[in-house]
Coordinates of C-alpha atoms and ligand atoms in Angstrom, one line a residue:
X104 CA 97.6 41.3 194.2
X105 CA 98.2 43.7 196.7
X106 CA 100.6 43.2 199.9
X107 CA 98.3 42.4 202.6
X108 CA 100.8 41.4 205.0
X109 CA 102.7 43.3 207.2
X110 CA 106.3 41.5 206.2
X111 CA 107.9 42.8 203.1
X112 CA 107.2 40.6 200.0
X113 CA 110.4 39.2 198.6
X114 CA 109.8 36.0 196.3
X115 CA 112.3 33.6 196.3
X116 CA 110.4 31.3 194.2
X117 CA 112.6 28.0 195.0
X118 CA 109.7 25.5 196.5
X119 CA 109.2 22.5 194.4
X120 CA 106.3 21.7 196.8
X121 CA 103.9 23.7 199.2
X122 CA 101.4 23.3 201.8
X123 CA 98.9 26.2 202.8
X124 CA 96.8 25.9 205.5
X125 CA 95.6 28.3 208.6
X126 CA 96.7 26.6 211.2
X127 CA 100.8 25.9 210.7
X128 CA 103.0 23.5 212.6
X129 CA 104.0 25.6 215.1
X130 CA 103.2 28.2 217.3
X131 CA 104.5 31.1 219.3
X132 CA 104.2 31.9 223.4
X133 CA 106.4 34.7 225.3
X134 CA 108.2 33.9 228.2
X135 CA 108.8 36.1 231.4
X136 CA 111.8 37.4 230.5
X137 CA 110.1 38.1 227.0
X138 CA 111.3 35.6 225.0
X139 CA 109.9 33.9 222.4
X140 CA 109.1 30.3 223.2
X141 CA 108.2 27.7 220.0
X142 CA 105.7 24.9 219.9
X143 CA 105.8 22.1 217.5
X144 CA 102.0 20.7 217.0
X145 CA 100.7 17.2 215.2
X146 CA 98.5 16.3 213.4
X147 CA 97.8 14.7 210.1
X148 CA 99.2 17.6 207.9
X149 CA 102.3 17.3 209.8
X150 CA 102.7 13.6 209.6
X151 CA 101.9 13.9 206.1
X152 CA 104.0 16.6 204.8
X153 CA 107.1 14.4 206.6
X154 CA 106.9 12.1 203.6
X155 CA 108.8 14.4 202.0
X156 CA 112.2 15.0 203.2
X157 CA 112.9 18.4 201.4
X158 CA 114.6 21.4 202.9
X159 CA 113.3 23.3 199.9
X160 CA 109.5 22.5 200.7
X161 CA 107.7 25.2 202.4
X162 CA 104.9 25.7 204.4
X163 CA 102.6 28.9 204.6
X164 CA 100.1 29.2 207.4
X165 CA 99.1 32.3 209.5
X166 CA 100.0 34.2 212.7
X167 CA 97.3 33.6 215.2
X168 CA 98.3 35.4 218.4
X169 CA 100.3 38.4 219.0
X170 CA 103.2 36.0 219.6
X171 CA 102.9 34.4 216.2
X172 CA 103.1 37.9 214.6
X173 CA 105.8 39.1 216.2
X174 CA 107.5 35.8 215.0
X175 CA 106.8 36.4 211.6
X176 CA 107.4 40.3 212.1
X177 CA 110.9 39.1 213.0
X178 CA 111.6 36.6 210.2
X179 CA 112.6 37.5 207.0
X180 CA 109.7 37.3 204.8
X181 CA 108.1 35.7 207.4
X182 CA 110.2 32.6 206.7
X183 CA 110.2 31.0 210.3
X184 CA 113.6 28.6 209.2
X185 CA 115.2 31.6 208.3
X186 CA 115.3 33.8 211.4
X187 CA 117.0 30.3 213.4
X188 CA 113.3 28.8 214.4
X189 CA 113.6 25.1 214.6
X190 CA 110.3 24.7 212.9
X191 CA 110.3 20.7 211.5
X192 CA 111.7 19.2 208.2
X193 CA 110.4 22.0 206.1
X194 CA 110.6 25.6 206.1
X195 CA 107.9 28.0 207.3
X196 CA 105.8 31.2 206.0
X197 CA 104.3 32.4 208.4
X198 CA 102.1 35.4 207.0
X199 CA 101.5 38.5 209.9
X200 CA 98.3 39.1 208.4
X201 CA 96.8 42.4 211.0
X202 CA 94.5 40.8 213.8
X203 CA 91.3 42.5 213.1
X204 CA 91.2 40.9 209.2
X205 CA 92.7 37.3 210.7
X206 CA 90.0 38.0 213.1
X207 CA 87.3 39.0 210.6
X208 CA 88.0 35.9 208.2
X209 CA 88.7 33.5 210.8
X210 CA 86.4 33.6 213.6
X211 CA 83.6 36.0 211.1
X212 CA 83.3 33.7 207.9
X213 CA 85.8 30.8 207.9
X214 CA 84.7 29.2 211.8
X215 CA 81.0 31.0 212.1
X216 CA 79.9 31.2 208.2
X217 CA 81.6 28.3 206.2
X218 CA 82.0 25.7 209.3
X219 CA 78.4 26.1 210.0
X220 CA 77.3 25.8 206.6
X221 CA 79.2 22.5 205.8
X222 CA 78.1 20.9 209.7
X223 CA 74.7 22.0 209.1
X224 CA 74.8 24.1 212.7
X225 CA 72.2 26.5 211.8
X226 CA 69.6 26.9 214.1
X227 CA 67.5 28.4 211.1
X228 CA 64.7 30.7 212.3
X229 CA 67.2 32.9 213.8
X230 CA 70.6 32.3 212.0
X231 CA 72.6 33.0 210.1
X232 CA 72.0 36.8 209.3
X233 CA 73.9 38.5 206.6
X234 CA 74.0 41.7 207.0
X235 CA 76.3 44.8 206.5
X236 CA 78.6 43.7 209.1
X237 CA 79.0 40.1 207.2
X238 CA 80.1 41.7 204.1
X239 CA 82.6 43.7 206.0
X240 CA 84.0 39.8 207.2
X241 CA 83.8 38.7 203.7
X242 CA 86.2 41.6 202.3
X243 CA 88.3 40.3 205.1
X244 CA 88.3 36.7 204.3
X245 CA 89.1 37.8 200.9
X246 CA 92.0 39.7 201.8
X247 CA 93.4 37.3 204.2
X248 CA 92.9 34.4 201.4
X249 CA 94.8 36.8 198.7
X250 CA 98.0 36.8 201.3
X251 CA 98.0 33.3 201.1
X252 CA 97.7 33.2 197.0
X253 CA 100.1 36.2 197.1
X254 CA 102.5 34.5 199.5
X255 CA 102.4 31.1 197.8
X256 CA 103.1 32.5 194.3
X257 CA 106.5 34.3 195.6
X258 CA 107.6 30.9 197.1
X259 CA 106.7 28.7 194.2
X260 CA 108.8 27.2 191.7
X261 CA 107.6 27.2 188.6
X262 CA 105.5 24.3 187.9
X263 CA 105.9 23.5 191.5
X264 CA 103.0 21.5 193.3
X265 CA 100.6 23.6 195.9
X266 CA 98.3 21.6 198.4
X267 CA 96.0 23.9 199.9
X268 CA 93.9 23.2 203.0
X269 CA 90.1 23.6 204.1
X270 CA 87.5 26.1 203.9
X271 CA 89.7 29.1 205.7
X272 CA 91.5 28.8 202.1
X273 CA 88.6 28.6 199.6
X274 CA 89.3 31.3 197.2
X275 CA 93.1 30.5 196.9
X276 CA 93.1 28.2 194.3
X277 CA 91.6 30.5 191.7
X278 CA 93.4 33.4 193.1
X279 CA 96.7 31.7 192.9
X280 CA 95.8 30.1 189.3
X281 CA 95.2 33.4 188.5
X282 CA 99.2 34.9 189.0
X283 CA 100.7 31.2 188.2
X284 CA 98.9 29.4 185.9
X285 CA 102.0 27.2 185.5
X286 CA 101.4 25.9 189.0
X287 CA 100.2 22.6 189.8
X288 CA 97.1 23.2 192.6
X289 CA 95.5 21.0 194.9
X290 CA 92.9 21.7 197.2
X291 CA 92.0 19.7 200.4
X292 CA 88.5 19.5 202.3
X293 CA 89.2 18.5 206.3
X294 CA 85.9 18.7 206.6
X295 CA 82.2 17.5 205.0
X296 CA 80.5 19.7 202.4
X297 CA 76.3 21.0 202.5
X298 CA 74.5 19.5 200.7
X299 CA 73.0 22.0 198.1
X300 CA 70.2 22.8 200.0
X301 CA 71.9 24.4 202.6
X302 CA 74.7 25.3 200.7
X303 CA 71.6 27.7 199.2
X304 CA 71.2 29.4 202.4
X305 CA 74.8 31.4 201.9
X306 CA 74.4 34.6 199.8
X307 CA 74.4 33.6 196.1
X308 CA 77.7 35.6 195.3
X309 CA 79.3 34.1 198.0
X310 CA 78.3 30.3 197.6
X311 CA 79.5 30.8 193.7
X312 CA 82.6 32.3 195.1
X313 CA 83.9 29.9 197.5
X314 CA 82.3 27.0 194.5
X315 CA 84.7 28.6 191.7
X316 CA 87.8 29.4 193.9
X317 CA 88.4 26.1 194.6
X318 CA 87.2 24.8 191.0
X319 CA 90.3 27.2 190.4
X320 CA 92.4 24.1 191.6
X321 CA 93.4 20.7 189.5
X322 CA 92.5 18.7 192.1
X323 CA 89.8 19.1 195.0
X324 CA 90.2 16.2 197.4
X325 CA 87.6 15.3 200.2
X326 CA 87.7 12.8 202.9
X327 CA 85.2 10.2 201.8
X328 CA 83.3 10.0 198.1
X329 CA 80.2 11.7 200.1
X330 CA 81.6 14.7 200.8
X331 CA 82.9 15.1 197.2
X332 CA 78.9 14.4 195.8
X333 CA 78.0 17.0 197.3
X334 CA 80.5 19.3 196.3
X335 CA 79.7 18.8 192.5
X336 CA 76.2 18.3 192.9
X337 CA 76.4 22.1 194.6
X338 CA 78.7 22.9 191.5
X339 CA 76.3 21.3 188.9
X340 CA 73.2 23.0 190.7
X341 CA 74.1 26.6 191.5
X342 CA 77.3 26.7 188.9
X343 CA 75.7 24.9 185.7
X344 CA 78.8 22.9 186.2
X345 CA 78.9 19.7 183.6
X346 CA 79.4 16.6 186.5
X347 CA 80.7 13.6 185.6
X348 CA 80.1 11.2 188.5
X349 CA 82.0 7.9 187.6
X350 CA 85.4 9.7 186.9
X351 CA 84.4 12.5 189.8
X352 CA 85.3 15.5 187.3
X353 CA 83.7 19.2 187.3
X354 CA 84.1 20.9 184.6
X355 CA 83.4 24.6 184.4
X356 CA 84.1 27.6 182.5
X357 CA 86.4 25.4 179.7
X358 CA 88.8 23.7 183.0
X359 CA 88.1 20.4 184.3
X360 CA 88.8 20.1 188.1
X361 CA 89.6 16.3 189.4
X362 CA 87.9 15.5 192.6
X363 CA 90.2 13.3 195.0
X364 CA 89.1 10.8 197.9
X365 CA 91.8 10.4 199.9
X366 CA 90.2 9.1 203.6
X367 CA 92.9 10.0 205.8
X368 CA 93.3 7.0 208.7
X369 CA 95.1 6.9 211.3
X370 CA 99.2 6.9 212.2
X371 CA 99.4 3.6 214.0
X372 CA 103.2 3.7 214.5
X373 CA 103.3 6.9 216.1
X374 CA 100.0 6.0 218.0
X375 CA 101.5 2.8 219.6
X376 CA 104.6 3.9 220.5
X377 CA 103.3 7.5 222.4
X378 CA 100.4 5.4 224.2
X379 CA 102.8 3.7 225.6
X380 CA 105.4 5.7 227.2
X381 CA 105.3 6.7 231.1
X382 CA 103.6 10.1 231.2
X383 CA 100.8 7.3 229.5
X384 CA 101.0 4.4 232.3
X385 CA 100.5 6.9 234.7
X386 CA 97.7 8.9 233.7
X387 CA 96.2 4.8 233.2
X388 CA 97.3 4.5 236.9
X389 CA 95.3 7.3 237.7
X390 CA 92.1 6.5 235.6
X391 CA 91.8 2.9 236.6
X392 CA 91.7 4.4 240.4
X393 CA 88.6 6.5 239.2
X394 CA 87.2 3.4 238.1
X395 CA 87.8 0.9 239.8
X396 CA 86.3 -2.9 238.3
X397 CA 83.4 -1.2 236.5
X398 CA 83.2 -0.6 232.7
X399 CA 83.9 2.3 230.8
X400 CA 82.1 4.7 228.4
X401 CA 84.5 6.9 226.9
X402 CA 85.0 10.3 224.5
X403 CA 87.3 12.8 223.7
X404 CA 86.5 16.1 221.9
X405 CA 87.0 19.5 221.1
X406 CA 84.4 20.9 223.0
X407 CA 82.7 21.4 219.5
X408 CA 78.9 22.1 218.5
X409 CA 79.2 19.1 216.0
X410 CA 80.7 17.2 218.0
X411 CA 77.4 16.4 219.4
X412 CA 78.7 15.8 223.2
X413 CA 75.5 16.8 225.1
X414 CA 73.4 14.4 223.5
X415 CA 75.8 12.0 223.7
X416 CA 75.3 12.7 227.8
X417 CA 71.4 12.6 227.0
X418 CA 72.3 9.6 226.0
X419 CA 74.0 8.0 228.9
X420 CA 71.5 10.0 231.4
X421 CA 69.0 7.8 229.2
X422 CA 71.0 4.5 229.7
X423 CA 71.1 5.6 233.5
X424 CA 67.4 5.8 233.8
X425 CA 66.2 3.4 232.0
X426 CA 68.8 0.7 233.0
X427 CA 69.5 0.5 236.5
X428 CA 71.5 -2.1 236.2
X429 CA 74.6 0.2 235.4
X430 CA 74.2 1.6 238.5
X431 CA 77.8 1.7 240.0
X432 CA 78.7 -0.5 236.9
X433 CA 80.4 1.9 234.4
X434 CA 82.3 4.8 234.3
X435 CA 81.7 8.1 231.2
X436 CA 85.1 9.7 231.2
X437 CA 84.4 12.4 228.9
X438 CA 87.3 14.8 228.2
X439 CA 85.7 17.9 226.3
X440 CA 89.0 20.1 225.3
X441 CA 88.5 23.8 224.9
X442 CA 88.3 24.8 221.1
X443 CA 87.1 28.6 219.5
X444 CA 86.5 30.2 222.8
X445 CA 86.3 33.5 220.8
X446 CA 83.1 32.6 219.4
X447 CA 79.6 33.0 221.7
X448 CA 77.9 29.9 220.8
X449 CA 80.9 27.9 221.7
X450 CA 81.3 29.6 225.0
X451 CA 77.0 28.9 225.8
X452 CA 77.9 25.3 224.2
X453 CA 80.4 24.6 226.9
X454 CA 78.4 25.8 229.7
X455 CA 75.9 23.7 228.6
X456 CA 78.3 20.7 228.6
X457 CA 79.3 21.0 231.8
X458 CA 75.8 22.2 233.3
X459 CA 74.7 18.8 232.0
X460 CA 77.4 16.9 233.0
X461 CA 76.9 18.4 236.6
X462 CA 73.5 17.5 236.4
X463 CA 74.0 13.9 236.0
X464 CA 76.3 13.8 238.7
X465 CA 74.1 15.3 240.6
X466 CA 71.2 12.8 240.0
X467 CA 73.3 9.5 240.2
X468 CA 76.3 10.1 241.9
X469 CA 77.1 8.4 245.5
X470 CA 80.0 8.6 247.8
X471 CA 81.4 5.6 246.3
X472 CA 80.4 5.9 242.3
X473 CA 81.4 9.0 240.2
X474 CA 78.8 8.0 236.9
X475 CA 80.9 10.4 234.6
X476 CA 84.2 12.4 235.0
X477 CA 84.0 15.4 233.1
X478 CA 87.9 17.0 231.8
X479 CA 87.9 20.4 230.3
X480 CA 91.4 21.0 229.9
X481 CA 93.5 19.5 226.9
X482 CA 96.3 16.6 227.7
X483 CA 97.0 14.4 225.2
X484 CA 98.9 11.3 227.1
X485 CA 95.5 11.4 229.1
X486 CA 93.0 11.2 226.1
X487 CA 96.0 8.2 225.2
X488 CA 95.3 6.8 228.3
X489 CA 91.4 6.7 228.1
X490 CA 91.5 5.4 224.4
X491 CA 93.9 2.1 226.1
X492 CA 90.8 1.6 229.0
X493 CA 87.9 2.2 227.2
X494 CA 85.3 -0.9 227.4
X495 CA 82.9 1.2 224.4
X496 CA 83.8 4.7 222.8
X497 CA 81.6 7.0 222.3
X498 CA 81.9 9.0 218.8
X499 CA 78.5 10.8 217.7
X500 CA 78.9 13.6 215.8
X501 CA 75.7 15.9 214.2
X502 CA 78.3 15.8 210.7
X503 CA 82.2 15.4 211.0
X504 CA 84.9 15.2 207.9
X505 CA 86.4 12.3 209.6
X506 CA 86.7 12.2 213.5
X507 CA 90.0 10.3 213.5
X508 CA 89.4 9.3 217.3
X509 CA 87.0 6.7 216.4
X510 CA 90.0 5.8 214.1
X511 CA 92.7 5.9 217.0
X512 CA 91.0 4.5 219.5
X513 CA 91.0 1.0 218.4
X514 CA 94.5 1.0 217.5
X515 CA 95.4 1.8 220.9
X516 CA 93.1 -0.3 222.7
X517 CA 94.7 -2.9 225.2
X518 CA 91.7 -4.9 225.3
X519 CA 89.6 -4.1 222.4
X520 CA 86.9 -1.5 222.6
X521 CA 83.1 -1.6 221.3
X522 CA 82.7 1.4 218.3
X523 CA 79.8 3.6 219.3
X524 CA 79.8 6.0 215.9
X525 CA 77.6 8.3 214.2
X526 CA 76.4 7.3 210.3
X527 CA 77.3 11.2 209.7
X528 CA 80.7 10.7 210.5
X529 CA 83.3 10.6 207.5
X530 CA 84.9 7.8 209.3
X531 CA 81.5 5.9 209.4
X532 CA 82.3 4.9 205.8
X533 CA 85.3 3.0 206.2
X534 CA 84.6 1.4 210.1
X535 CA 80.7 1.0 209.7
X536 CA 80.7 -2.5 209.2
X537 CA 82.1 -3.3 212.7
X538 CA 80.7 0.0 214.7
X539 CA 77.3 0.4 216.2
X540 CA 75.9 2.8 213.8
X541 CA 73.7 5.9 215.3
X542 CA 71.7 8.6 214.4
X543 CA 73.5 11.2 216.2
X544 CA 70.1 12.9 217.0
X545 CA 68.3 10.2 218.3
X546 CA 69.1 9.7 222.1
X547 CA 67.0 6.3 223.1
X548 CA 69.2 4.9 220.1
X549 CA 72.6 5.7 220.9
X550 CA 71.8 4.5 225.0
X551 CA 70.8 1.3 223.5
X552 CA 74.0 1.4 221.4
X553 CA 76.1 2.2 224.5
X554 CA 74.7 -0.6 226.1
X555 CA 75.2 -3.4 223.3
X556 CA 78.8 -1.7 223.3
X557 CA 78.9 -2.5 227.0
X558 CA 77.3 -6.1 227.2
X559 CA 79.3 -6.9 223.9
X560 CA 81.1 -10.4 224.2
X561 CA 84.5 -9.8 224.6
X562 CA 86.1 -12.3 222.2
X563 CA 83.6 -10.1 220.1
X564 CA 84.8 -6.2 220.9
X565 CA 88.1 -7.9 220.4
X566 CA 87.6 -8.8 217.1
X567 CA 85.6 -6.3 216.0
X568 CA 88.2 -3.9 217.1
X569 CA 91.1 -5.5 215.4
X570 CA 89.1 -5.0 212.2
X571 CA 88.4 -1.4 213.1
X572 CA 91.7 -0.8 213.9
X573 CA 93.2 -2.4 210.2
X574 CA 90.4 0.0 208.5
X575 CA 91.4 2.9 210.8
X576 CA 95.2 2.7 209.8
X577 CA 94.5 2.0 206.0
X578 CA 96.0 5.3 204.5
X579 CA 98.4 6.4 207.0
X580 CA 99.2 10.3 206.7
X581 CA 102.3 9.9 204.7
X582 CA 100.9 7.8 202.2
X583 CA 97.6 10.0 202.6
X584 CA 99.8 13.1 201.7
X585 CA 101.8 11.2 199.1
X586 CA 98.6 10.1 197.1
X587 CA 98.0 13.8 196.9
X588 CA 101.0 15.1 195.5
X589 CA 101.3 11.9 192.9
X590 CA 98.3 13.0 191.7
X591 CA 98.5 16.2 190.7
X592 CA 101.6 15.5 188.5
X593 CA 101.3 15.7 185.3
X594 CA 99.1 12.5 184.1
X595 CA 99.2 11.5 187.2
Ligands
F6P139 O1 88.2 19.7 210.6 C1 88.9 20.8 210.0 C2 89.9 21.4 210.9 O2 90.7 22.3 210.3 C3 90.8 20.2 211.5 O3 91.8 19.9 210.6 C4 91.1 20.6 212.9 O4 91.1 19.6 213.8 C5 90.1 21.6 213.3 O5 89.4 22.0 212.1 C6 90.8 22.7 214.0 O6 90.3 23.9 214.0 P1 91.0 25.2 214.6 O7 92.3 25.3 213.8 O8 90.1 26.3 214.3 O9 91.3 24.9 216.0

């Protein structure tokens, strides 16, 4: 392999375990006097990974700012722990891959190409296009995905155990099998998979590519049994891949690759304890003055095309009109975070959001009522806050992996909430029974979900929302992470 990052390669090969993923658990700012300044993010993956209390353990993700690189310009090897960086209970490679192929693989295939593909975002008579320009992003995703394998195999131990995450990271697996076949890999789906029919519309080379690099792994877990179908029925279609669907193996080219289900829930401890603390009560303080007696419809998303928010506001607007009795009677407090600004349809998709959101003000708003409070910038005690007053919680996603705030917000809920969630939702498998199921594209549907969530009894919501919140906290993401490694050992 050759060394596609900027940092001098110099394997130490001492990790019994490894996590790989884009996005790592911290990231880099510059102060005014030019400083570095460090930021610890959550997450599952970080919640997970703590499960293991080893110094040795190491985490490789990528620089994604100029601050980032210069952090892992600075470390040696790029190992974060190792230039003083308090960076968590592991230690951190973080790989200074050049910003025009991070760019190229990132925003070019992994968020506009493989994202779209396994959402179904496609607005088919005029995308996708794959032209010169995508083939020049595809050499770049390669090359950025051969710094991770390349990274990963001077860290490892041998025989050491490598869980590598989501579709930024597709071709690792068999690129890493490749230089260390005495490795143990995993791979890790965050979010669905196409179905092979749209799987189809990718180039043929590159469907079979990102198909038989992660067929390069032992394991390929997914978030619910769905989303692993459709990964060996795409296998079994376009590969010739022998399926077996009762023991969820794929067997191709003489290996056998294990397919996982591992349906990451929510971290209730952590959950309950940070919804409650002050910067919390306060933002509550501040809500319940927005709203006053009346009830509340409430969501909280990356501002993301499947995250289906402006017909979930087509929705309300639909309540609205046809129901005048919520006149003045409810509150949508929608926070829509910012998320892949660097991408054009995300930018138009925001507009849209808040053009919409603008527009229902517009048509029902009085000096007394606000119908729906619109937040565009991210803060997490607030979204805590919302998730503690919400009377129903909206949660209709065109296709998700997961969406772990329909799992969170019943845990946190002081009263209990109504479930308002989308049957395309990975979390839809494990909280359908007590949600009220919608067809994220059908509008009169999902008003007349929001208001049985709304006129729902409240010894009902209550109960239903205890049960939610059980199912929602079922793997917690130590146990979730846990369950991975155990598996991949050997008979394991
Ligand atoms: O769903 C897949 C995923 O990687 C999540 O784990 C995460 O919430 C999201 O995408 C974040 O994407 P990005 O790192 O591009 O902001």
């Amino acid at each position: 392999m050759g060394d596609l990052t900027t940092e001098r390669s110099n394997p130490t090969g001492a990790a019994p375990v490894l996590v790989a993923s884009n996005r790592g658990p911290v990231s880099f700012g510059t102060a005014d006097d030019g400083t570095l300044t460090l930021r610890r993010g959550g997450g599952g993956l970080v919640s997970g990974l703590s499960a293991i209390d080893d110094p040795d353990a190491v985490w490789v993700c990528a620089a994604l700012s100029d601050a980032d690189r210069r952090a892992a310009r600075e470390a040696p090897d790029g190992r974060l722990d190792r230039a003083g960086h308090d960076v968590g209970g592991q230690a951190v490679r973080m790989l200074g891959i050049d910003p025009e192929t991070f760019a190229r693989a990132y925003n070019g295939i992994a968020n506009s190409t493989l994202w779209f593909v396994h959402h179904l975002l496609w607005n088919t008579p005029t995308a996708p296009v794959f032209d010169a320009g995508f083939r020049t992003e595809w050499e770049a995703y390669t090359a950025y995905n051969t710094a991770f394998a390349e990274a990963l195999a001077a860290e490892a131990a041998p025989g050491a155990a490598v869980l590598v995450q989501d579709y930024h990271l597709s071709l690792v697996p068999a690129l890493l099998r490749a230089a260390r076949p005495d490795l143990r890999i995993g791979h890790f789906s965050h979010t669905p998979w196409a179905p092979p029919e749209y799987l189809r519309l990718l180039p043929d080379d590159i469907a079979e590519a990102v198909l038989t690099g992660i067929l390069g792994a032992d394991r390929a877990g997914f978030l619910t049994r769905r989303w692993a179908l459709a990964f060996a029925d795409c296998c079994e279609r376009y590969l010739g891949a022998d399926v077996d669907r009762e023991a969820l193996t794929v067997t191709y080219a003489g290996r056998t690759t294990a397919l996982g289900v591992h349906g990451l829930g929510a971290d209730a401890d952590f959950l309950r304890e940070r919804a409650h603390r002050p910067d919390v009560d306060e933002r509550l303080a501040t809500l319940r003055a927005t709203v006053g007696d009346r009830r509340t419809v409430v969501r909280v998303d990356r501002t993301e095309l499947s995250k289906n928010i402006v017909r979930g506001f087509l929705a309300y607007r639909h309540l609205l009109r046809t129901r005048p009795e919520w006149h003045d009677r409810v509150v949508h407090i929608a926070f829509a975070y910012p998320s892949r600004t660097d991408l054009a349809e995300y930018r138009a998709y925001t507009d849209q959001v808040r053009a919409l959101a603008a527009e229902i003000e517009a048509e029902f708003g009085t000096p007394d009522w606000r119908p729906l409070v619109l937040h565009v910038d991210d803060d997490f005690p607030r979204s805590l806050a919302a998730y503690r007053l919400a009377d129903v919680a909206l949660v209709n996603p065109i296709r998700d992996g997961m969406n772990l705030v329909a799992k969170e917000v019943p845990v946190v809920s002081d009263q209990g909430c109504a479930l308002v969630l989308s049957r395309e939702a990975g979390a839809h498998a494990e909280l359908g029974q007590d949600a009220l199921s919608v067809n994220p594209y059908d509008i009169v549907a999902t008003a007349e979900a929001l208001h049985a969530g709304l006129t729902m009894p409240a010894g009902e919501r209550a109960d239903r929302c205890k049960r939610l919140a059980a199912a929602a906290t079922a793997l917690p993401p130590q146990q979730w992470f846990l369950d991975q490694l155990n598996a991949l050992r050997p008979g394991g």
